[in-house]
PDB file of C-alpha atoms in Angstrom:
ATOM      1  CA  MET A  15       0.182  -0.038  -0.046  1.00 49.00           C
ATOM      2  CA  ASN A  16       1.558   2.954  -0.546  1.00 52.00           C
ATOM      3  CA  MET A  17       1.900   6.210   1.716  1.00 46.00           C
ATOM      4  CA  LYS A  18      -0.737   7.952  -0.236  1.00 49.00           C
ATOM      5  CA  LYS A  19      -3.470   5.773   1.224  1.00 45.00           C
ATOM      6  CA  TRP A  20      -1.522   5.189   3.758  1.00 40.00           C
ATOM      7  CA  ILE A  21      -2.202   8.687   5.045  1.00 42.00           C
ATOM      8  CA  VAL A  22      -6.037   8.417   3.918  1.00 40.00           C
ATOM      9  CA  LEU A  23      -7.167   5.413   6.058  1.00 39.00           C
ATOM     10  CA  ILE A  24      -5.081   7.826   9.252  1.00 39.00           C
ATOM     11  CA  SER A  25      -6.687  10.544   8.493  1.00 45.00           C
ATOM     12  CA  LEU A  26     -10.479   8.609   8.438  1.00 43.00           C
ATOM     13  CA  ALA A  27      -9.810   6.774  11.362  1.00 43.00           C
ATOM     14  CA  LEU A  28      -8.611   9.758  13.737  1.00 40.00           C
ATOM     15  CA  ILE A  29     -11.690  11.964  12.588  1.00 43.00           C
ATOM     16  CA  PHE A  30     -14.153   8.674  13.020  1.00 43.00           C
ATOM     17  CA  THR A  31     -12.178   8.632  16.661  1.00 43.00           C
ATOM     18  CA  GLY A  32     -12.757  12.346  17.443  1.00 47.00           C
ATOM     19  CA  LEU A  33     -16.652  11.867  16.668  1.00 44.00           C
ATOM     20  CA  PHE A  34     -16.699   9.532  18.977  1.00 44.00           C
ATOM     21  CA  CYS A  35     -14.969  10.317  21.873  1.00 42.00           C
ATOM     22  CA  GLU A  36     -17.630  13.570  20.691  1.00 47.00           C
ATOM     23  CA  GLU A  37     -20.446  11.459  21.250  1.00 50.00           C
ATOM     24  CA  ILE A  38     -19.158   9.645  24.237  1.00 58.00           C
ATOM     25  CA  SER A  39     -17.764  13.199  26.001  1.00 80.00           C
ATOM     26  CA  LYS A  40     -21.009  14.546  25.511  1.00 88.00           C
ATOM     27  CA  GLU A  41     -23.011  10.978  27.493  1.00 90.00           C
ATOM     28  CA  ARG A  42     -20.472  12.111  29.894  1.00 92.00           C
ATOM     29  CA  GLN A  43     -21.872  15.116  30.326  1.00 93.00           C
ATOM     30  CA  ALA A  44     -25.149  15.126  29.249  1.00 91.00           C
ATOM     31  CA  LEU A  45     -25.003  11.944  33.118  1.00 92.00           C
ATOM     32  CA  ILE A  46     -22.212  15.024  34.982  1.00 93.00           C
ATOM     33  CA  THR A  47     -25.099  17.841  34.927  1.00 93.00           C
ATOM     34  CA  LEU A  48     -28.256  14.908  35.681  1.00 93.00           C
ATOM     35  CA  ALA A  49     -25.949  14.190  38.851  1.00 94.00           C
ATOM     36  CA  ASN A  50     -24.863  18.004  39.781  1.00 94.00           C
ATOM     37  CA  ALA A  51     -29.297  18.114  39.742  1.00 92.00           C
ATOM     38  CA  ASP A  52     -29.934  15.353  41.742  1.00 93.00           C
ATOM     39  CA  THR A  53     -27.162  17.109  43.867  1.00 94.00           C
ATOM     40  CA  LEU A  54     -28.951  20.345  44.033  1.00 94.00           C
ATOM     41  CA  PHE A  55     -32.489  18.290  44.332  1.00 94.00           C
ATOM     42  CA  THR A  56     -31.888  16.181  46.704  1.00 92.00           C
ATOM     43  CA  ILE A  57     -29.343  17.230  48.420  1.00 93.00           C
ATOM     44  CA  LYS A  58     -29.235  20.786  48.841  1.00 91.00           C
ATOM     45  CA  LYS A  59     -33.343  21.354  48.610  1.00 93.00           C
ATOM     46  CA  ASN A  60     -32.456  23.915  45.161  1.00 95.00           C
ATOM     47  CA  TYR A  61     -35.233  23.954  43.334  1.00 95.00           C
ATOM     48  CA  SER A  62     -35.664  26.359  41.512  1.00 95.00           C
ATOM     49  CA  LEU A  63     -32.014  25.606  40.529  1.00 96.00           C
ATOM     50  CA  ALA A  64     -32.487  21.944  40.000  1.00 95.00           C
ATOM     51  CA  VAL A  65     -34.916  22.628  37.666  1.00 96.00           C
ATOM     52  CA  LYS A  66     -32.742  25.440  35.652  1.00 96.00           C
ATOM     53  CA  GLU A  67     -30.153  21.767  36.347  1.00 95.00           C
ATOM     54  CA  TYR A  68     -32.370  19.072  34.918  1.00 95.00           C
ATOM     55  CA  GLU A  69     -33.822  20.868  31.815  1.00 96.00           C
ATOM     56  CA  LYS A  70     -30.116  20.960  30.874  1.00 96.00           C
ATOM     57  CA  SER A  71     -29.624  17.684  31.264  1.00 94.00           C
ATOM     58  CA  LEU A  72     -32.722  16.952  29.338  1.00 94.00           C
ATOM     59  CA  THR A  73     -32.035  19.342  25.754  1.00 95.00           C
ATOM     60  CA  MET A  74     -27.885  17.541  26.748  1.00 94.00           C
ATOM     61  CA  PHE A  75     -29.754  14.234  26.202  1.00 93.00           C
ATOM     62  CA  ASN A  76     -32.268  14.995  22.682  1.00 94.00           C
ATOM     63  CA  GLU A  77     -29.513  15.943  21.023  1.00 93.00           C
ATOM     64  CA  ILE A  78     -27.286  12.658  21.782  1.00 93.00           C
ATOM     65  CA  LYS A  79     -30.000  10.477  20.792  1.00 92.00           C
ATOM     66  CA  THR A  80     -30.825   7.627  18.657  1.00 92.00           C
ATOM     67  CA  ASP A  81     -32.624   5.009  17.107  1.00 91.00           C
ATOM     68  CA  ILE A  82     -29.757   2.767  19.089  1.00 92.00           C
ATOM     69  CA  THR A  83     -29.313   4.246  21.890  1.00 90.00           C
ATOM     70  CA  PRO A  84     -32.312   6.269  23.347  1.00 93.00           C
ATOM     71  CA  PHE A  85     -31.919   6.979  26.343  1.00 92.00           C
ATOM     72  CA  ASN A  86     -35.168   5.249  27.515  1.00 94.00           C
ATOM     73  CA  GLU A  87     -34.567   5.318  31.020  1.00 94.00           C
ATOM     74  CA  GLU A  88     -31.787   8.623  31.379  1.00 93.00           C
ATOM     75  CA  PHE A  89     -34.828  10.287  30.259  1.00 95.00           C
ATOM     76  CA  LYS A  90     -37.509   9.453  32.145  1.00 96.00           C
ATOM     77  CA  LYS A  91     -35.872   9.583  35.670  1.00 95.00           C
ATOM     78  CA  VAL A  92     -34.887  13.843  34.944  1.00 96.00           C
ATOM     79  CA  TYR A  93     -38.908  14.027  33.444  1.00 97.00           C
ATOM     80  CA  PHE A  94     -39.439  12.704  36.600  1.00 97.00           C
ATOM     81  CA  ASN A  95     -37.146  15.322  38.354  1.00 96.00           C
ATOM     82  CA  LEU A  96     -38.949  18.014  36.285  1.00 97.00           C
ATOM     83  CA  TYR A  97     -41.357  17.157  37.474  1.00 97.00           C
ATOM     84  CA  ALA A  98     -41.263  16.391  41.591  1.00 97.00           C
ATOM     85  CA  ALA A  99     -38.672  19.401  41.402  1.00 97.00           C
ATOM     86  CA  SER A 100     -41.039  21.207  40.586  1.00 97.00           C
ATOM     87  CA  VAL A 101     -44.153  21.001  42.979  1.00 97.00           C
ATOM     88  CA  ASN A 102     -41.167  21.085  45.852  1.00 97.00           C
ATOM     89  CA  GLY A 103     -40.280  24.660  44.327  1.00 96.00           C
ATOM     90  CA  LYS A 104     -43.760  25.253  43.417  1.00 97.00           C
ATOM     91  CA  ILE A 105     -42.626  25.994  40.187  1.00 97.00           C
ATOM     92  CA  TYR A 106     -46.659  24.966  39.160  1.00 98.00           C
ATOM     93  CA  ASP A 107     -47.021  25.510  35.250  1.00 97.00           C
ATOM     94  CA  LYS A 108     -43.226  23.874  35.072  1.00 97.00           C
ATOM     95  CA  ALA A 109     -44.651  20.870  37.537  1.00 98.00           C
ATOM     96  CA  VAL A 110     -48.038  19.755  35.443  1.00 98.00           C
ATOM     97  CA  ILE A 111     -45.578  19.978  31.516  1.00 97.00           C
ATOM     98  CA  TYR A 112     -43.032  17.318  32.893  1.00 97.00           C
ATOM     99  CA  GLY A 113     -45.317  15.782  35.378  1.00 98.00           C
ATOM    100  CA  GLU A 114     -47.809  15.267  31.365  1.00 98.00           C
ATOM    101  CA  GLN A 115     -44.596  14.100  30.059  1.00 97.00           C
ATOM    102  CA  TYR A 116     -43.165  11.426  32.442  1.00 97.00           C
ATOM    103  CA  LEU A 117     -47.069  10.204  31.936  1.00 97.00           C
ATOM    104  CA  LEU A 118     -46.128   9.373  28.423  1.00 96.00           C
ATOM    105  CA  ARG A 119     -43.571   6.913  30.151  1.00 96.00           C
ATOM    106  CA  ASP A 120     -45.273   5.310  32.829  1.00 96.00           C
ATOM    107  CA  SER A 121     -49.530   6.597  31.934  1.00 96.00           C
ATOM    108  CA  LEU A 122     -50.551   4.064  35.249  1.00 96.00           C
ATOM    109  CA  ASN A 123     -48.996   6.813  37.722  1.00 97.00           C
ATOM    110  CA  VAL A 124     -52.465   7.522  39.052  1.00 97.00           C
ATOM    111  CA  SER A 125     -50.062   9.009  42.153  1.00 97.00           C
ATOM    112  CA  ILE A 126     -49.206  11.664  39.925  1.00 98.00           C
ATOM    113  CA  VAL A 127     -51.969  11.583  37.704  1.00 98.00           C
ATOM    114  CA  ALA A 128     -53.972  12.858  41.090  1.00 98.00           C
ATOM    115  CA  ASN A 129     -51.655  15.109  41.798  1.00 98.00           C
ATOM    116  CA  LEU A 130     -51.806  16.857  38.437  1.00 98.00           C
ATOM    117  CA  GLY A 131     -55.413  16.508  38.920  1.00 98.00           C
ATOM    118  CA  LYS A 132     -54.559  18.234  41.594  1.00 98.00           C
ATOM    119  CA  ILE A 133     -52.500  21.507  40.736  1.00 98.00           C
ATOM    120  CA  TYR A 134     -54.087  21.972  37.267  1.00 98.00           C
ATOM    121  CA  LYS A 135     -57.093  23.089  39.128  1.00 98.00           C
ATOM    122  CA  ILE A 136     -56.037  23.957  43.341  1.00 97.00           C
ATOM    123  CA  LYS A 137     -52.807  25.955  42.315  1.00 97.00           C
ATOM    124  CA  LEU A 138     -53.512  26.735  38.034  1.00 98.00           C
ATOM    125  CA  LYS A 139     -57.448  27.047  38.906  1.00 97.00           C
ATOM    126  CA  ASP A 140     -57.886  24.810  35.202  1.00 98.00           C
ATOM    127  CA  ILE A 141     -60.205  22.678  35.432  1.00 97.00           C
ATOM    128  CA  PRO A 142     -60.315  21.031  31.860  1.00 97.00           C
ATOM    129  CA  GLY A 143     -56.793  20.588  32.758  1.00 98.00           C
ATOM    130  CA  ALA A 144     -57.718  17.937  34.767  1.00 98.00           C
ATOM    131  CA  ILE A 145     -60.284  16.730  33.175  1.00 98.00           C
ATOM    132  CA  LYS A 146     -57.128  16.488  30.836  1.00 98.00           C
ATOM    133  CA  VAL A 147     -55.181  14.206  32.895  1.00 98.00           C
ATOM    134  CA  TRP A 148     -58.233  12.122  34.522  1.00 98.00           C
ATOM    135  CA  SER A 149     -59.886  11.284  30.723  1.00 98.00           C
ATOM    136  CA  LYS A 150     -56.404  10.146  29.476  1.00 97.00           C
ATOM    137  CA  TYR A 151     -55.693   8.286  32.283  1.00 98.00           C
ATOM    138  CA  ASP A 152     -59.434   6.576  32.408  1.00 98.00           C
ATOM    139  CA  SER A 153     -59.284   5.859  28.936  1.00 97.00           C
ATOM    140  CA  ILE A 154     -56.201   3.835  29.734  1.00 97.00           C
ATOM    141  CA  ASN A 155     -57.107   2.698  32.812  1.00 97.00           C
ATOM    142  CA  SER A 156     -61.385   3.529  33.601  1.00 97.00           C
ATOM    143  CA  THR A 157     -61.650   2.726  37.193  1.00 97.00           C
ATOM    144  CA  ASP A 158     -63.900   4.028  40.033  1.00 97.00           C
ATOM    145  CA  GLU A 159     -61.374   6.348  40.326  1.00 97.00           C
ATOM    146  CA  SER A 160     -61.243   8.568  38.504  1.00 98.00           C
ATOM    147  CA  ARG A 161     -64.580   8.225  36.874  1.00 98.00           C
ATOM    148  CA  LEU A 162     -64.895   9.485  40.624  1.00 97.00           C
ATOM    149  CA  ALA A 163     -62.440  12.200  40.334  1.00 98.00           C
ATOM    150  CA  ILE A 164     -63.788  13.144  36.868  1.00 98.00           C
ATOM    151  CA  ALA A 165     -67.248  13.498  38.268  1.00 98.00           C
ATOM    152  CA  ASP A 166     -65.998  16.023  40.833  1.00 97.00           C
ATOM    153  CA  LEU A 167     -64.759  18.698  38.401  1.00 98.00           C
ATOM    154  CA  TYR A 168     -67.358  18.673  36.393  1.00 98.00           C
ATOM    155  CA  TYR A 169     -69.269  19.484  39.365  1.00 97.00           C
ATOM    156  CA  SER A 170     -66.863  22.081  41.003  1.00 96.00           C
ATOM    157  CA  SER A 171     -67.603  23.567  37.657  1.00 96.00           C
ATOM    158  CA  ASN A 172     -70.994  23.582  37.591  1.00 96.00           C
ATOM    159  CA  ASP A 173     -71.450  21.264  34.976  1.00 97.00           C
ATOM    160  CA  TYR A 174     -74.323  19.801  36.102  1.00 97.00           C
ATOM    161  CA  SER A 175     -75.113  17.303  33.484  1.00 96.00           C
ATOM    162  CA  ASN A 176     -71.139  15.398  32.909  1.00 97.00           C
ATOM    163  CA  ALA A 177     -71.533  14.809  36.547  1.00 97.00           C
ATOM    164  CA  LEU A 178     -74.039  13.034  36.402  1.00 96.00           C
ATOM    165  CA  VAL A 179     -72.576  11.144  33.420  1.00 97.00           C
ATOM    166  CA  TRP A 180     -69.367  10.061  35.577  1.00 98.00           C
ATOM    167  CA  PHE A 181     -70.886  10.187  38.997  1.00 97.00           C
ATOM    168  CA  ASN A 182     -73.458   7.321  36.884  1.00 95.00           C
ATOM    169  CA  LYS A 183     -71.147   4.973  35.676  1.00 96.00           C
ATOM    170  CA  VAL A 184     -68.901   5.045  38.463  1.00 96.00           C
ATOM    171  CA  VAL A 185     -69.707   0.425  39.331  1.00 95.00           C
ATOM    172  CA  LYS A 186     -69.687   0.494  43.729  1.00 94.00           C
ATOM    173  CA  LYS A 187     -71.836   2.934  45.275  1.00 91.00           C
ATOM    174  CA  ASP A 188     -71.968   3.701  48.274  1.00 93.00           C
ATOM    175  CA  ALA A 189     -74.757   6.228  50.502  1.00 94.00           C
ATOM    176  CA  ASP A 190     -71.675   8.973  50.217  1.00 93.00           C
ATOM    177  CA  LEU A 191     -72.244   8.968  45.873  1.00 95.00           C
ATOM    178  CA  LEU A 192     -75.643   8.144  46.391  1.00 93.00           C
ATOM    179  CA  ASP A 193     -75.483  11.830  48.274  1.00 93.00           C
ATOM    180  CA  LYS A 194     -73.753  13.101  45.728  1.00 94.00           C
ATOM    181  CA  ILE A 195     -75.486  11.823  42.785  1.00 96.00           C
ATOM    182  CA  ALA A 196     -78.765  13.343  44.363  1.00 95.00           C
ATOM    183  CA  SER A 197     -77.615  16.356  44.723  1.00 93.00           C
ATOM    184  CA  THR A 198     -76.234  16.753  41.047  1.00 96.00           C
ATOM    185  CA  TYR A 199     -80.011  16.177  39.996  1.00 96.00           C
ATOM    186  CA  ILE A 200     -81.369  19.039  42.623  1.00 93.00           C
ATOM    187  CA  LYS A 201     -78.687  20.720  40.728  1.00 92.00           C
ATOM    188  CA  THR A 202     -80.136  20.467  37.628  1.00 93.00           C
ATOM    189  CA  LYS A 203     -83.762  20.961  39.355  1.00 92.00           C
ATOM    190  CA  GLN A 204     -84.821  17.001  38.688  1.00 94.00           C
ATOM    191  CA  ASN A 205     -85.731  16.676  42.337  1.00 94.00           C
ATOM    192  CA  ASP A 206     -88.142  13.065  41.667  1.00 95.00           C
ATOM    193  CA  LEU A 207     -84.769  11.418  40.139  1.00 95.00           C
ATOM    194  CA  ALA A 208     -83.067  12.357  43.501  1.00 95.00           C
ATOM    195  CA  ILE A 209     -84.850  10.915  45.399  1.00 95.00           C
ATOM    196  CA  LYS A 210     -85.707   7.496  43.287  1.00 95.00           C
ATOM    197  CA  THR A 211     -81.801   7.358  43.860  1.00 94.00           C
ATOM    198  CA  TYR A 212     -81.726   7.210  47.569  1.00 95.00           C
ATOM    199  CA  GLU A 213     -85.084   4.492  47.033  1.00 95.00           C
ATOM    200  CA  GLU A 214     -83.437   2.411  43.697  1.00 93.00           C
ATOM    201  CA  TYR A 215     -80.398   2.576  46.681  1.00 93.00           C
ATOM    202  CA  LEU A 216     -81.900   0.782  49.998  1.00 94.00           C
ATOM    203  CA  LEU A 217     -83.730  -1.834  47.140  1.00 94.00           C
ATOM    204  CA  THR A 218     -79.752  -2.999  47.369  1.00 91.00           C
ATOM    205  CA  GLU A 219     -80.011  -4.304  50.007  1.00 90.00           C
ATOM    206  CA  PRO A 220     -76.685  -2.154  51.415  1.00 93.00           C
ATOM    207  CA  SER A 221     -74.927  -2.087  54.472  1.00 94.00           C
ATOM    208  CA  SER A 222     -76.569  -0.692  57.463  1.00 95.00           C
ATOM    209  CA  GLU A 223     -73.973   1.902  58.193  1.00 95.00           C
ATOM    210  CA  ASP A 224     -75.542   2.968  53.960  1.00 95.00           C
ATOM    211  CA  LYS A 225     -79.064   2.497  54.770  1.00 95.00           C
ATOM    212  CA  PHE A 226     -78.582   4.732  57.722  1.00 96.00           C
ATOM    213  CA  LEU A 227     -76.606   7.305  55.801  1.00 95.00           C
ATOM    214  CA  THR A 228     -79.065   6.849  53.084  1.00 95.00           C
ATOM    215  CA  TYR A 229     -82.065   7.012  55.959  1.00 96.00           C
ATOM    216  CA  ARG A 230     -80.395  10.570  56.770  1.00 96.00           C
ATOM    217  CA  ASN A 231     -79.598  11.862  53.706  1.00 95.00           C
ATOM    218  CA  MET A 232     -83.392  11.144  52.156  1.00 95.00           C
ATOM    219  CA  GLY A 233     -84.696  13.113  55.412  1.00 97.00           C
ATOM    220  CA  LYS A 234     -81.656  15.782  54.726  1.00 95.00           C
ATOM    221  CA  LEU A 235     -83.322  16.152  51.758  1.00 94.00           C
ATOM    222  CA  TYR A 236     -86.668  16.347  51.802  1.00 95.00           C
ATOM    223  CA  ASN A 237     -86.508  18.790  54.871  1.00 95.00           C
ATOM    224  CA  ASP A 238     -84.531  20.556  52.515  1.00 93.00           C
ATOM    225  CA  LEU A 239     -87.845  20.518  49.639  1.00 93.00           C
ATOM    226  CA  LYS A 240     -90.210  22.057  52.244  1.00 94.00           C
ATOM    227  CA  ASN A 241     -91.297  18.213  53.225  1.00 96.00           C
ATOM    228  CA  GLU A 242     -91.628  17.732  57.055  1.00 95.00           C
ATOM    229  CA  SER A 243     -93.432  14.974  57.476  1.00 96.00           C
ATOM    230  CA  LYS A 244     -91.180  12.496  54.940  1.00 97.00           C
ATOM    231  CA  ALA A 245     -88.097  14.303  56.774  1.00 97.00           C
ATOM    232  CA  VAL A 246     -89.175  13.161  59.494  1.00 97.00           C
ATOM    233  CA  GLU A 247     -90.628   9.163  58.627  1.00 97.00           C
ATOM    234  CA  ASN A 248     -86.253   8.988  56.886  1.00 98.00           C
ATOM    235  CA  TYR A 249     -84.726  10.650  60.611  1.00 98.00           C
ATOM    236  CA  SER A 250     -87.049   8.501  62.066  1.00 97.00           C
ATOM    237  CA  LYS A 251     -86.196   5.007  60.320  1.00 97.00           C
ATOM    238  CA  ALA A 252     -82.450   6.092  60.380  1.00 97.00           C
ATOM    239  CA  ILE A 253     -82.149   6.640  64.167  1.00 96.00           C
ATOM    240  CA  GLU A 254     -83.337   3.244  64.038  1.00 96.00           C
ATOM    241  CA  ILE A 255     -80.673   1.659  62.746  1.00 97.00           C
ATOM    242  CA  LYS A 256     -78.171   4.145  64.911  1.00 95.00           C
ATOM    243  CA  PHE A 257     -79.081   6.315  67.710  1.00 95.00           C
ATOM    244  CA  ASP A 258     -78.627  10.488  66.283  1.00 96.00           C
ATOM    245  CA  GLY A 259     -78.912  12.879  68.815  1.00 95.00           C
ATOM    246  CA  LYS A 260     -79.000  15.336  66.426  1.00 96.00           C
ATOM    247  CA  LEU A 261     -81.521  14.197  64.832  1.00 97.00           C
ATOM    248  CA  ALA A 262     -83.525  12.432  67.604  1.00 97.00           C
ATOM    249  CA  LEU A 263     -83.674  16.776  68.531  1.00 96.00           C
ATOM    250  CA  PHE A 264     -85.087  17.507  65.048  1.00 97.00           C
ATOM    251  CA  ILE A 265     -88.238  15.163  65.047  1.00 97.00           C
ATOM    252  CA  ALA A 266     -88.579  15.521  68.622  1.00 97.00           C
ATOM    253  CA  ASP A 267     -88.445  19.354  67.881  1.00 96.00           C
ATOM    254  CA  LYS A 268     -91.006  19.013  65.168  1.00 96.00           C
ATOM    255  CA  TYR A 269     -93.151  16.547  67.021  1.00 97.00           C
ATOM    256  CA  PHE A 270     -93.374  20.025  69.452  1.00 96.00           C
ATOM    257  CA  GLY A 271     -94.226  22.254  66.280  1.00 95.00           C
ATOM    258  CA  LYS A 272     -97.727  20.263  65.660  1.00 95.00           C
ATOM    259  CA  LYS A 273     -98.376  19.479  69.968  1.00 96.00           C
ATOM    260  CA  ASP A 274     -97.407  16.111  69.511  1.00 97.00           C
ATOM    261  CA  TYR A 275     -95.745  15.308  72.731  1.00 97.00           C
ATOM    262  CA  GLU A 276     -96.548  11.850  73.051  1.00 97.00           C
ATOM    263  CA  ASN A 277     -94.252  11.730  69.995  1.00 97.00           C
ATOM    264  CA  THR A 278     -92.380  14.670  71.125  1.00 97.00           C
ATOM    265  CA  LEU A 279     -91.809  12.277  75.056  1.00 96.00           C
ATOM    266  CA  LYS A 280     -90.708   9.324  73.275  1.00 96.00           C
ATOM    267  CA  TYR A 281     -88.024  11.460  71.867  1.00 97.00           C
ATOM    268  CA  SER A 282     -87.298  13.154  73.891  1.00 96.00           C
ATOM    269  CA  GLU A 283     -86.885  10.153  76.033  1.00 96.00           C
ATOM    270  CA  MET A 284     -84.957   8.229  73.018  1.00 96.00           C
ATOM    271  CA  ILE A 285     -82.300  11.578  73.838  1.00 96.00           C
ATOM    272  CA  LEU A 286     -81.985  10.867  77.333  1.00 96.00           C
ATOM    273  CA  SER A 287     -81.478   7.424  77.170  1.00 95.00           C
ATOM    274  CA  ASN A 288     -77.802   8.512  75.503  1.00 93.00           C
ATOM    275  CA  ASN A 289     -77.502  11.565  77.634  1.00 94.00           C
ATOM    276  CA  ALA A 290     -79.459  11.420  80.818  1.00 94.00           C
ATOM    277  CA  SER A 291     -78.573  15.590  81.290  1.00 93.00           C
ATOM    278  CA  ASN A 292     -78.314  16.562  77.535  1.00 96.00           C
ATOM    279  CA  PRO A 293     -80.496  19.967  78.749  1.00 96.00           C
ATOM    280  CA  ASP A 294     -82.346  19.435  74.937  1.00 96.00           C
ATOM    281  CA  GLY A 295     -83.555  16.283  76.180  1.00 96.00           C
ATOM    282  CA  LEU A 296     -84.835  17.623  79.552  1.00 96.00           C
ATOM    283  CA  TYR A 297     -86.955  20.346  78.525  1.00 96.00           C
ATOM    284  CA  PHE A 298     -88.607  18.156  75.764  1.00 97.00           C
ATOM    285  CA  LYS A 299     -89.860  15.289  77.855  1.00 96.00           C
ATOM    286  CA  ALA A 300     -90.516  18.328  81.259  1.00 95.00           C
ATOM    287  CA  VAL A 301     -92.898  20.283  78.856  1.00 96.00           C
ATOM    288  CA  SER A 302     -94.671  17.096  76.901  1.00 96.00           C
ATOM    289  CA  ASN A 303     -94.867  15.814  80.354  1.00 95.00           C
ATOM    290  CA  TYR A 304     -96.388  18.821  81.554  1.00 95.00           C
ATOM    291  CA  ASN A 305     -99.029  19.070  78.296  1.00 96.00           C
ATOM    292  CA  LEU A 306    -100.374  16.161  78.712  1.00 96.00           C
ATOM    293  CA  GLY A 307    -101.088  16.489  82.705  1.00 94.00           C
ATOM    294  CA  LYS A 308     -97.752  14.695  84.460  1.00 95.00           C
ATOM    295  CA  LYS A 309     -97.181  18.061  85.820  1.00 94.00           C
ATOM    296  CA  GLU A 310     -95.478  17.156  88.928  1.00 93.00           C
ATOM    297  CA  ASP A 311     -92.900  15.013  86.978  1.00 94.00           C
ATOM    298  CA  ALA A 312     -91.959  17.725  84.125  1.00 95.00           C
ATOM    299  CA  LYS A 313     -91.902  19.585  87.496  1.00 94.00           C
ATOM    300  CA  VAL A 314     -88.525  17.398  87.906  1.00 95.00           C
ATOM    301  CA  ASP A 315     -86.753  18.218  85.172  1.00 95.00           C
ATOM    302  CA  PHE A 316     -87.705  21.059  84.595  1.00 94.00           C
ATOM    303  CA  LYS A 317     -85.431  22.321  87.777  1.00 95.00           C
ATOM    304  CA  LYS A 318     -82.865  20.750  86.312  1.00 96.00           C
ATOM    305  CA  ILE A 319     -82.302  23.376  83.808  1.00 95.00           C
ATOM    306  CA  GLU A 320     -83.239  26.335  85.654  1.00 94.00           C
ATOM    307  CA  LYS A 321     -79.962  26.858  85.821  1.00 94.00           C
ATOM    308  CA  ASN A 322     -79.712  26.132  82.063  1.00 95.00           C
ATOM    309  CA  PRO A 323     -78.772  30.349  79.195  1.00 95.00           C
ATOM    310  CA  LYS A 324     -80.504  28.789  76.949  1.00 95.00           C
ATOM    311  CA  TYR A 325     -84.130  27.035  79.456  1.00 95.00           C
ATOM    312  CA  GLY A 326     -83.692  28.279  82.570  1.00 94.00           C
ATOM    313  CA  ALA A 327     -85.801  31.060  82.214  1.00 95.00           C
ATOM    314  CA  SER A 328     -88.907  28.962  80.358  1.00 95.00           C
ATOM    315  CA  ALA A 329     -88.255  26.158  83.193  1.00 94.00           C
ATOM    316  CA  THR A 330     -89.080  29.061  86.360  1.00 95.00           C
ATOM    317  CA  SER A 331     -92.563  30.330  84.808  1.00 95.00           C
ATOM    318  CA  TYR A 332     -92.820  26.509  83.736  1.00 95.00           C
ATOM    319  CA  ILE A 333     -92.278  25.740  87.567  1.00 93.00           C
ATOM    320  CA  LYS A 334     -94.599  28.653  89.042  1.00 94.00           C
ATOM    321  CA  LEU A 335     -98.027  27.819  86.778  1.00 93.00           C
ATOM    322  CA  ILE A 336     -97.318  24.398  88.400  1.00 94.00           C
ATOM    323  CA  ASP A 337     -97.314  25.411  92.378  1.00 91.00           C
ATOM    324  CA  GLN A 338    -100.103  27.676  90.801  1.00 91.00           C
ATOM    325  CA  GLY A 339    -102.203  24.021  90.186  1.00 88.00           C
ATOM    326  CA  LYS A 340    -102.299  25.452  86.234  1.00 87.00           C
TER     327      LYS A 340
END
């Protein structure tokens, strides 16, 4: 081989070696930058600078990636850390961008989906953005968690029609979900459907706790609709399952307003069986006994609440009437 050919071969070898070394150098530089970003993030807690360093390493990896060397794991790490550093640094506009980029590489990471949804909704006031993130996840892995999240987002943006669509897609129903569905029907002036929702759920034989909650929620619904008799009916069914002092007091008060002293007495005694010194229970028991002609029994209970700031003055007046034979 003559000298000219050797020179050409040596020159080509040097060129290729130089290019190869240059690539190695760029990869090494990208890894060094990534390591520096990690230090800023995990040790120095300087999140804004960490984001800048991660962005530099991202640019470097983009410049040297090839089909043969795509740096998939490096990109996955960089995007996750960019997301995490942006969240910690409260750089929320970047957090959602990098979080979504990370989800392209780990699409079933529901904790990040949920956090991005919160950032969009609470920090960026962008409910459509939150819906988009959850909807994309739901299209890949539809779960009750994703359906409920989307429904709640539509509800919070007053889009009750879409909220109902997604609430009704939830497979596992419970009392809390039924209350949300019924409340949404009320928002859309579909009161009959709200009531029907509760009634149909009760036919599924839910647990005692869910049955209690459903009757309680139905009672509240009827009370909001100014239907006191139905409110009392459902609250009564609720406390047959589990005692609730507030519900018992509500019922006692409504019966007292109708001068139904027998039932007022019944529910006031129910209150006192759970708390013997309850002033509300003592008052309703006393006035019921007074109106039923059991005045000495009434006097005993009135004396117990003479110093009560709410009922004291009334109790003293009743005692005087009883002492006067009235």
